[in-house]
Amino acid sequence: MAFLFIGFAVFFVLLAIGQIRELLFYKKSGWDFSVDSNINWLKIRKGRRRPFLDLGPTPSEYLASNKERVCFARPFVMFCVAVLALASGHITLHPEQWRKVVNGSKVTYQYIGTPQPDGN
């Protein structure tokens, strides 16, 4: 579970750095979202679906606009990743809260959902 916590934390930091860079770029350009920042390494799609076998670069009509990406999509993704990081961090740092005593022996609840004997 610790590797999930570290992975989510690193992904959140990368998203936050990209968001800060984009916010600084658009602040410098006077909040003109018609200019592309070219900072985007994360392609965020709109509600449209591409044809299944369409191989090649993603056309611009399938991508979110700069304003949608900076103001709505990336902060939402950052929030979701932060919640997952906090949940996995809590489980990693407080494993005693995920144990239960059954008939005098400790039982650990794995994330799969089946109780496993502790061996202690």
PDB file of N, CA and C in Angstrom, residues 16-97:
ATOM      1  N   ALA A  16       0.495  19.341  -9.962  1.00  0.00           N
ATOM      2  CA  ALA A  16       0.547  20.667  -9.354  1.00  0.00           C
ATOM      3  C   ALA A  16       1.599  21.546 -10.033  1.00  0.00           C
ATOM      4  N   ILE A  17       2.751  20.980 -10.363  1.00  0.00           N
ATOM      5  CA  ILE A  17       3.790  21.757 -11.052  1.00  0.00           C
ATOM      6  C   ILE A  17       3.291  22.211 -12.416  1.00  0.00           C
ATOM      7  N   GLY A  18       2.642  21.319 -13.160  1.00  0.00           N
ATOM      8  CA  GLY A  18       2.090  21.690 -14.459  1.00  0.00           C
ATOM      9  C   GLY A  18       1.016  22.761 -14.341  1.00  0.00           C
ATOM     10  N   GLN A  19       0.180  22.650 -13.311  1.00  0.00           N
ATOM     11  CA  GLN A  19      -0.877  23.648 -13.112  1.00  0.00           C
ATOM     12  C   GLN A  19      -0.281  25.014 -12.772  1.00  0.00           C
ATOM     13  N   ILE A  20       0.713  25.040 -11.924  1.00  0.00           N
ATOM     14  CA  ILE A  20       1.353  26.310 -11.562  1.00  0.00           C
ATOM     15  C   ILE A  20       2.019  26.932 -12.778  1.00  0.00           C
ATOM     16  N   ARG A  21       2.701  26.116 -13.570  1.00  0.00           N
ATOM     17  CA  ARG A  21       3.340  26.643 -14.781  1.00  0.00           C
ATOM     18  C   ARG A  21       2.308  27.227 -15.741  1.00  0.00           C
ATOM     19  N   GLU A  22       1.189  26.532 -15.913  1.00  0.00           N
ATOM     20  CA  GLU A  22       0.158  27.045 -16.814  1.00  0.00           C
ATOM     21  C   GLU A  22      -0.492  28.304 -16.264  1.00  0.00           C
ATOM     22  N   LEU A  23      -0.769  28.354 -14.965  1.00  0.00           N
ATOM     23  CA  LEU A  23      -1.352  29.559 -14.389  1.00  0.00           C
ATOM     24  C   LEU A  23      -0.413  30.755 -14.534  1.00  0.00           C
ATOM     25  N   LEU A  24       0.871  30.539 -14.318  1.00  0.00           N
ATOM     26  CA  LEU A  24       1.839  31.634 -14.492  1.00  0.00           C
ATOM     27  C   LEU A  24       1.901  32.080 -15.950  1.00  0.00           C
ATOM     28  N   PHE A  25       1.841  31.142 -16.885  1.00  0.00           N
ATOM     29  CA  PHE A  25       1.859  31.497 -18.305  1.00  0.00           C
ATOM     30  C   PHE A  25       0.650  32.349 -18.672  1.00  0.00           C
ATOM     31  N   TYR A  26      -0.539  31.919 -18.253  1.00  0.00           N
ATOM     32  CA  TYR A  26      -1.737  32.661 -18.617  1.00  0.00           C
ATOM     33  C   TYR A  26      -1.851  33.974 -17.861  1.00  0.00           C
ATOM     34  N   LYS A  27      -1.297  34.061 -16.665  1.00  0.00           N
ATOM     35  CA  LYS A  27      -1.264  35.348 -15.956  1.00  0.00           C
ATOM     36  C   LYS A  27      -0.367  36.330 -16.700  1.00  0.00           C
ATOM     37  N   LYS A  28       0.777  35.811 -17.183  1.00  0.00           N
ATOM     38  CA  LYS A  28       1.708  36.650 -17.949  1.00  0.00           C
ATOM     39  C   LYS A  28       1.082  37.129 -19.254  1.00  0.00           C
ATOM     40  N   SER A  29       0.230  36.300 -19.868  1.00  0.00           N
ATOM     41  CA  SER A  29      -0.379  36.671 -21.142  1.00  0.00           C
ATOM     42  C   SER A  29      -1.705  37.406 -20.954  1.00  0.00           C
ATOM     43  N   GLY A  30      -2.006  37.837 -19.754  1.00  0.00           N
ATOM     44  CA  GLY A  30      -3.219  38.600 -19.492  1.00  0.00           C
ATOM     45  C   GLY A  30      -4.474  37.753 -19.502  1.00  0.00           C
ATOM     46  N   TRP A  31      -4.379  36.508 -19.085  1.00  0.00           N
ATOM     47  CA  TRP A  31      -5.477  35.544 -19.021  1.00  0.00           C
ATOM     48  C   TRP A  31      -6.143  35.358 -20.388  1.00  0.00           C
ATOM     49  N   ASP A  32      -5.329  35.381 -21.429  1.00  0.00           N
ATOM     50  CA  ASP A  32      -5.815  35.134 -22.785  1.00  0.00           C
ATOM     51  C   ASP A  32      -5.689  33.644 -23.063  1.00  0.00           C
ATOM     52  N   PHE A  33      -6.817  32.930 -22.979  1.00  0.00           N
ATOM     53  CA  PHE A  33      -6.798  31.480 -23.132  1.00  0.00           C
ATOM     54  C   PHE A  33      -6.803  31.033 -24.583  1.00  0.00           C
ATOM     55  N   SER A  34      -6.819  31.991 -25.514  1.00  0.00           N
ATOM     56  CA  SER A  34      -6.751  31.596 -26.917  1.00  0.00           C
ATOM     57  C   SER A  34      -5.332  31.207 -27.318  1.00  0.00           C
ATOM     58  N   VAL A  35      -4.348  31.597 -26.528  1.00  0.00           N
ATOM     59  CA  VAL A  35      -2.947  31.250 -26.776  1.00  0.00           C
ATOM     60  C   VAL A  35      -2.671  29.920 -26.079  1.00  0.00           C
ATOM     61  N   ASP A  36      -2.028  28.981 -26.775  1.00  0.00           N
ATOM     62  CA  ASP A  36      -1.712  27.694 -26.171  1.00  0.00           C
ATOM     63  C   ASP A  36      -0.377  27.789 -25.445  1.00  0.00           C
ATOM     64  N   SER A  37      -0.311  27.214 -24.258  1.00  0.00           N
ATOM     65  CA  SER A  37       0.892  27.306 -23.432  1.00  0.00           C
ATOM     66  C   SER A  37       1.958  26.296 -23.827  1.00  0.00           C
ATOM     67  N   ASN A  38       1.595  25.231 -24.530  1.00  0.00           N
ATOM     68  CA  ASN A  38       2.500  24.139 -24.902  1.00  0.00           C
ATOM     69  C   ASN A  38       3.166  23.493 -23.693  1.00  0.00           C
ATOM     70  N   ILE A  39       2.545  23.581 -22.538  1.00  0.00           N
ATOM     71  CA  ILE A  39       3.042  22.939 -21.320  1.00  0.00           C
ATOM     72  C   ILE A  39       2.335  21.612 -21.124  1.00  0.00           C
ATOM     73  N   ASN A  40       1.230  21.423 -21.798  1.00  0.00           N
ATOM     74  CA  ASN A  40       0.339  20.297 -21.565  1.00  0.00           C
ATOM     75  C   ASN A  40       0.961  18.972 -21.994  1.00  0.00           C
ATOM     76  N   TRP A  41       1.295  18.096 -21.057  1.00  0.00           N
ATOM     77  CA  TRP A  41       1.717  16.737 -21.371  1.00  0.00           C
ATOM     78  C   TRP A  41       0.597  15.766 -21.082  1.00  0.00           C
ATOM     79  N   LEU A  42      -0.484  16.256 -20.490  1.00  0.00           N
ATOM     80  CA  LEU A  42      -1.638  15.428 -20.180  1.00  0.00           C
ATOM     81  C   LEU A  42      -2.769  15.847 -21.109  1.00  0.00           C
ATOM     82  N   LYS A  43      -3.155  14.985 -22.037  1.00  0.00           N
ATOM     83  CA  LYS A  43      -4.220  15.290 -22.984  1.00  0.00           C
ATOM     84  C   LYS A  43      -5.570  15.059 -22.303  1.00  0.00           C
ATOM     85  N   ILE A  44      -6.367  16.103 -22.221  1.00  0.00           N
ATOM     86  CA  ILE A  44      -7.670  16.020 -21.583  1.00  0.00           C
ATOM     87  C   ILE A  44      -8.725  16.113 -22.675  1.00  0.00           C
ATOM     88  N   ARG A  45      -9.566  15.100 -22.760  1.00  0.00           N
ATOM     89  CA  ARG A  45     -10.554  15.024 -23.832  1.00  0.00           C
ATOM     90  C   ARG A  45     -11.895  15.590 -23.386  1.00  0.00           C
ATOM     91  N   LYS A  46     -12.677  16.054 -24.349  1.00  0.00           N
ATOM     92  CA  LYS A  46     -14.054  16.494 -24.097  1.00  0.00           C
ATOM     93  C   LYS A  46     -14.946  15.274 -24.010  1.00  0.00           C
ATOM     94  N   GLY A  47     -16.255  15.491 -24.014  1.00  0.00           N
ATOM     95  CA  GLY A  47     -17.202  14.404 -23.936  1.00  0.00           C
ATOM     96  C   GLY A  47     -17.309  13.586 -25.220  1.00  0.00           C
ATOM     97  N   ARG A  48     -16.762  14.083 -26.324  1.00  0.00           N
ATOM     98  CA  ARG A  48     -16.852  13.352 -27.584  1.00  0.00           C
ATOM     99  C   ARG A  48     -15.967  12.121 -27.561  1.00  0.00           C
ATOM    100  N   ARG A  49     -16.369  11.129 -28.341  1.00  0.00           N
ATOM    101  CA  ARG A  49     -15.567   9.908 -28.438  1.00  0.00           C
ATOM    102  C   ARG A  49     -14.985   9.804 -29.828  1.00  0.00           C
ATOM    103  N   ARG A  50     -13.732   9.453 -29.902  1.00  0.00           N
ATOM    104  CA  ARG A  50     -13.070   9.261 -31.188  1.00  0.00           C
ATOM    105  C   ARG A  50     -13.458   7.926 -31.787  1.00  0.00           C
ATOM    106  N   PRO A  51     -13.366   7.807 -33.106  1.00  0.00           N
ATOM    107  CA  PRO A  51     -13.563   6.480 -33.711  1.00  0.00           C
ATOM    108  C   PRO A  51     -12.555   5.487 -33.142  1.00  0.00           C
ATOM    109  N   PHE A  52     -12.983   4.248 -32.977  1.00  0.00           N
ATOM    110  CA  PHE A  52     -12.178   3.259 -32.262  1.00  0.00           C
ATOM    111  C   PHE A  52     -10.835   2.993 -32.927  1.00  0.00           C
ATOM    112  N   LEU A  53     -10.803   2.852 -34.228  1.00  0.00           N
ATOM    113  CA  LEU A  53      -9.559   2.495 -34.907  1.00  0.00           C
ATOM    114  C   LEU A  53      -8.826   3.700 -35.482  1.00  0.00           C
ATOM    115  N   ASP A  54      -9.162   4.897 -35.019  1.00  0.00           N
ATOM    116  CA  ASP A  54      -8.495   6.095 -35.512  1.00  0.00           C
ATOM    117  C   ASP A  54      -7.129   6.204 -34.833  1.00  0.00           C
ATOM    118  N   LEU A  55      -6.084   5.804 -35.533  1.00  0.00           N
ATOM    119  CA  LEU A  55      -4.730   5.881 -34.989  1.00  0.00           C
ATOM    120  C   LEU A  55      -4.090   7.160 -35.484  1.00  0.00           C
ATOM    121  N   GLY A  56      -3.343   7.789 -34.645  1.00  0.00           N
ATOM    122  CA  GLY A  56      -2.699   9.033 -35.034  1.00  0.00           C
ATOM    123  C   GLY A  56      -2.929  10.091 -33.971  1.00  0.00           C
ATOM    124  N   PRO A  57      -2.468  11.312 -34.238  1.00  0.00           N
ATOM    125  CA  PRO A  57      -2.608  12.366 -33.230  1.00  0.00           C
ATOM    126  C   PRO A  57      -4.082  12.717 -32.991  1.00  0.00           C
ATOM    127  N   THR A  58      -4.369  13.155 -31.785  1.00  0.00           N
ATOM    128  CA  THR A  58      -5.733  13.512 -31.428  1.00  0.00           C
ATOM    129  C   THR A  58      -6.101  14.848 -32.071  1.00  0.00           C
ATOM    130  N   PRO A  59      -7.170  14.891 -32.873  1.00  0.00           N
ATOM    131  CA  PRO A  59      -7.586  16.163 -33.469  1.00  0.00           C
ATOM    132  C   PRO A  59      -8.034  17.153 -32.400  1.00  0.00           C
ATOM    133  N   SER A  60      -7.913  18.441 -32.688  1.00  0.00           N
ATOM    134  CA  SER A  60      -8.200  19.464 -31.683  1.00  0.00           C
ATOM    135  C   SER A  60      -9.665  19.495 -31.272  1.00  0.00           C
ATOM    136  N   GLU A  61     -10.583  19.055 -32.138  1.00  0.00           N
ATOM    137  CA  GLU A  61     -12.000  19.091 -31.746  1.00  0.00           C
ATOM    138  C   GLU A  61     -12.337  18.070 -30.673  1.00  0.00           C
ATOM    139  N   TYR A  62     -11.467  17.100 -30.438  1.00  0.00           N
ATOM    140  CA  TYR A  62     -11.693  16.121 -29.393  1.00  0.00           C
ATOM    141  C   TYR A  62     -11.027  16.513 -28.072  1.00  0.00           C
ATOM    142  N   LEU A  63     -10.206  17.553 -28.080  1.00  0.00           N
ATOM    143  CA  LEU A  63      -9.504  17.975 -26.872  1.00  0.00           C
ATOM    144  C   LEU A  63     -10.250  19.114 -26.184  1.00  0.00           C
ATOM    145  N   ALA A  64     -10.105  19.209 -24.885  1.00  0.00           N
ATOM    146  CA  ALA A  64     -10.711  20.303 -24.129  1.00  0.00           C
ATOM    147  C   ALA A  64     -10.007  21.605 -24.476  1.00  0.00           C
ATOM    148  N   SER A  65     -10.718  22.710 -24.355  1.00  0.00           N
ATOM    149  CA  SER A  65     -10.105  24.006 -24.624  1.00  0.00           C
ATOM    150  C   SER A  65      -9.103  24.344 -23.523  1.00  0.00           C
ATOM    151  N   ASN A  66      -8.284  25.349 -23.766  1.00  0.00           N
ATOM    152  CA  ASN A  66      -7.275  25.743 -22.774  1.00  0.00           C
ATOM    153  C   ASN A  66      -7.932  26.161 -21.468  1.00  0.00           C
ATOM    154  N   LYS A  67      -9.014  26.931 -21.548  1.00  0.00           N
ATOM    155  CA  LYS A  67      -9.688  27.394 -20.333  1.00  0.00           C
ATOM    156  C   LYS A  67     -10.306  26.226 -19.574  1.00  0.00           C
ATOM    157  N   GLU A  68     -10.955  25.293 -20.292  1.00  0.00           N
ATOM    158  CA  GLU A  68     -11.531  24.119 -19.631  1.00  0.00           C
ATOM    159  C   GLU A  68     -10.445  23.292 -18.951  1.00  0.00           C
ATOM    160  N   ARG A  69      -9.309  23.157 -19.614  1.00  0.00           N
ATOM    161  CA  ARG A  69      -8.218  22.344 -19.075  1.00  0.00           C
ATOM    162  C   ARG A  69      -7.634  22.981 -17.819  1.00  0.00           C
ATOM    163  N   VAL A  70      -7.373  24.295 -17.867  1.00  0.00           N
ATOM    164  CA  VAL A  70      -6.691  24.960 -16.759  1.00  0.00           C
ATOM    165  C   VAL A  70      -7.627  25.227 -15.582  1.00  0.00           C
ATOM    166  N   CYS A  71      -8.869  25.616 -15.865  1.00  0.00           N
ATOM    167  CA  CYS A  71      -9.778  26.033 -14.795  1.00  0.00           C
ATOM    168  C   CYS A  71     -10.622  24.905 -14.210  1.00  0.00           C
ATOM    169  N   PHE A  72     -10.886  23.852 -14.990  1.00  0.00           N
ATOM    170  CA  PHE A  72     -11.802  22.828 -14.503  1.00  0.00           C
ATOM    171  C   PHE A  72     -11.199  21.420 -14.484  1.00  0.00           C
ATOM    172  N   ALA A  73     -10.657  20.983 -15.607  1.00  0.00           N
ATOM    173  CA  ALA A  73     -10.261  19.577 -15.736  1.00  0.00           C
ATOM    174  C   ALA A  73      -9.078  19.223 -14.847  1.00  0.00           C
ATOM    175  N   ARG A  74      -7.989  19.977 -14.940  1.00  0.00           N
ATOM    176  CA  ARG A  74      -6.817  19.620 -14.143  1.00  0.00           C
ATOM    177  C   ARG A  74      -7.066  19.768 -12.645  1.00  0.00           C
ATOM    178  N   PRO A  75      -7.731  20.840 -12.171  1.00  0.00           N
ATOM    179  CA  PRO A  75      -8.030  20.871 -10.728  1.00  0.00           C
ATOM    180  C   PRO A  75      -8.900  19.694 -10.264  1.00  0.00           C
ATOM    181  N   PHE A  76      -9.838  19.240 -11.116  1.00  0.00           N
ATOM    182  CA  PHE A  76     -10.654  18.083 -10.756  1.00  0.00           C
ATOM    183  C   PHE A  76      -9.796  16.824 -10.664  1.00  0.00           C
ATOM    184  N   VAL A  77      -8.895  16.629 -11.622  1.00  0.00           N
ATOM    185  CA  VAL A  77      -8.005  15.467 -11.594  1.00  0.00           C
ATOM    186  C   VAL A  77      -7.088  15.549 -10.375  1.00  0.00           C
ATOM    187  N   MET A  78      -6.602  16.751 -10.064  1.00  0.00           N
ATOM    188  CA  MET A  78      -5.747  16.921  -8.889  1.00  0.00           C
ATOM    189  C   MET A  78      -6.507  16.575  -7.611  1.00  0.00           C
ATOM    190  N   PHE A  79      -7.776  16.983  -7.519  1.00  0.00           N
ATOM    191  CA  PHE A  79      -8.580  16.669  -6.340  1.00  0.00           C
ATOM    192  C   PHE A  79      -8.748  15.159  -6.192  1.00  0.00           C
ATOM    193  N   CYS A  80      -9.068  14.482  -7.294  1.00  0.00           N
ATOM    194  CA  CYS A  80      -9.248  13.024  -7.236  1.00  0.00           C
ATOM    195  C   CYS A  80      -7.964  12.316  -6.821  1.00  0.00           C
ATOM    196  N   VAL A  81      -6.829  12.731  -7.373  1.00  0.00           N
ATOM    197  CA  VAL A  81      -5.543  12.120  -7.023  1.00  0.00           C
ATOM    198  C   VAL A  81      -5.192  12.417  -5.566  1.00  0.00           C
ATOM    199  N   ALA A  82      -5.513  13.628  -5.084  1.00  0.00           N
ATOM    200  CA  ALA A  82      -5.229  13.962  -3.689  1.00  0.00           C
ATOM    201  C   ALA A  82      -6.051  13.099  -2.743  1.00  0.00           C
ATOM    202  N   VAL A  83      -7.317  12.855  -3.076  1.00  0.00           N
ATOM    203  CA  VAL A  83      -8.160  12.000  -2.232  1.00  0.00           C
ATOM    204  C   VAL A  83      -7.603  10.574  -2.199  1.00  0.00           C
ATOM    205  N   LEU A  84      -7.200  10.061  -3.351  1.00  0.00           N
ATOM    206  CA  LEU A  84      -6.623   8.716  -3.386  1.00  0.00           C
ATOM    207  C   LEU A  84      -5.300   8.660  -2.613  1.00  0.00           C
ATOM    208  N   ALA A  85      -4.485   9.707  -2.723  1.00  0.00           N
ATOM    209  CA  ALA A  85      -3.212   9.747  -1.987  1.00  0.00           C
ATOM    210  C   ALA A  85      -3.459   9.800  -0.488  1.00  0.00           C
ATOM    211  N   LEU A  86      -4.418  10.613  -0.060  1.00  0.00           N
ATOM    212  CA  LEU A  86      -4.712  10.702   1.370  1.00  0.00           C
ATOM    213  C   LEU A  86      -5.277   9.383   1.910  1.00  0.00           C
ATOM    214  N   ALA A  87      -6.143   8.746   1.150  1.00  0.00           N
ATOM    215  CA  ALA A  87      -6.709   7.469   1.599  1.00  0.00           C
ATOM    216  C   ALA A  87      -5.634   6.396   1.700  1.00  0.00           C
ATOM    217  N   SER A  88      -4.800   6.275   0.666  1.00  0.00           N
ATOM    218  CA  SER A  88      -3.751   5.251   0.727  1.00  0.00           C
ATOM    219  C   SER A  88      -2.702   5.601   1.772  1.00  0.00           C
ATOM    220  N   GLY A  89      -2.434   6.884   1.971  1.00  0.00           N
ATOM    221  CA  GLY A  89      -1.502   7.286   3.027  1.00  0.00           C
ATOM    222  C   GLY A  89      -2.036   6.984   4.407  1.00  0.00           C
ATOM    223  N   HIS A  90      -3.327   7.200   4.620  1.00  0.00           N
ATOM    224  CA  HIS A  90      -3.920   6.888   5.919  1.00  0.00           C
ATOM    225  C   HIS A  90      -3.875   5.389   6.203  1.00  0.00           C
ATOM    226  N   ILE A  91      -4.170   4.589   5.196  1.00  0.00           N
ATOM    227  CA  ILE A  91      -4.111   3.134   5.380  1.00  0.00           C
ATOM    228  C   ILE A  91      -2.673   2.684   5.624  1.00  0.00           C
ATOM    229  N   THR A  92      -1.709   3.315   4.947  1.00  0.00           N
ATOM    230  CA  THR A  92      -0.306   2.948   5.115  1.00  0.00           C
ATOM    231  C   THR A  92       0.220   3.354   6.480  1.00  0.00           C
ATOM    232  N   LEU A  93      -0.121   4.566   6.931  1.00  0.00           N
ATOM    233  CA  LEU A  93       0.442   5.084   8.174  1.00  0.00           C
ATOM    234  C   LEU A  93      -0.322   4.658   9.421  1.00  0.00           C
ATOM    235  N   HIS A  94      -1.570   4.206   9.280  1.00  0.00           N
ATOM    236  CA  HIS A  94      -2.366   3.776  10.434  1.00  0.00           C
ATOM    237  C   HIS A  94      -2.958   2.390  10.195  1.00  0.00           C
ATOM    238  N   PRO A  95      -2.118   1.371  10.065  1.00  0.00           N
ATOM    239  CA  PRO A  95      -2.664   0.041   9.785  1.00  0.00           C
ATOM    240  C   PRO A  95      -3.449  -0.549  10.950  1.00  0.00           C
ATOM    241  N   GLU A  96      -3.218  -0.041  12.175  1.00  0.00           N
ATOM    242  CA  GLU A  96      -3.915  -0.603  13.331  1.00  0.00           C
ATOM    243  C   GLU A  96      -5.414  -0.319  13.276  1.00  0.00           C
ATOM    244  N   GLN A  97      -5.830   0.702  12.551  1.00  0.00           N
ATOM    245  CA  GLN A  97      -7.255   1.000  12.455  1.00  0.00           C
ATOM    246  C   GLN A  97      -7.968   0.073  11.477  1.00  0.00           C
TER     247      GLN A  97
END
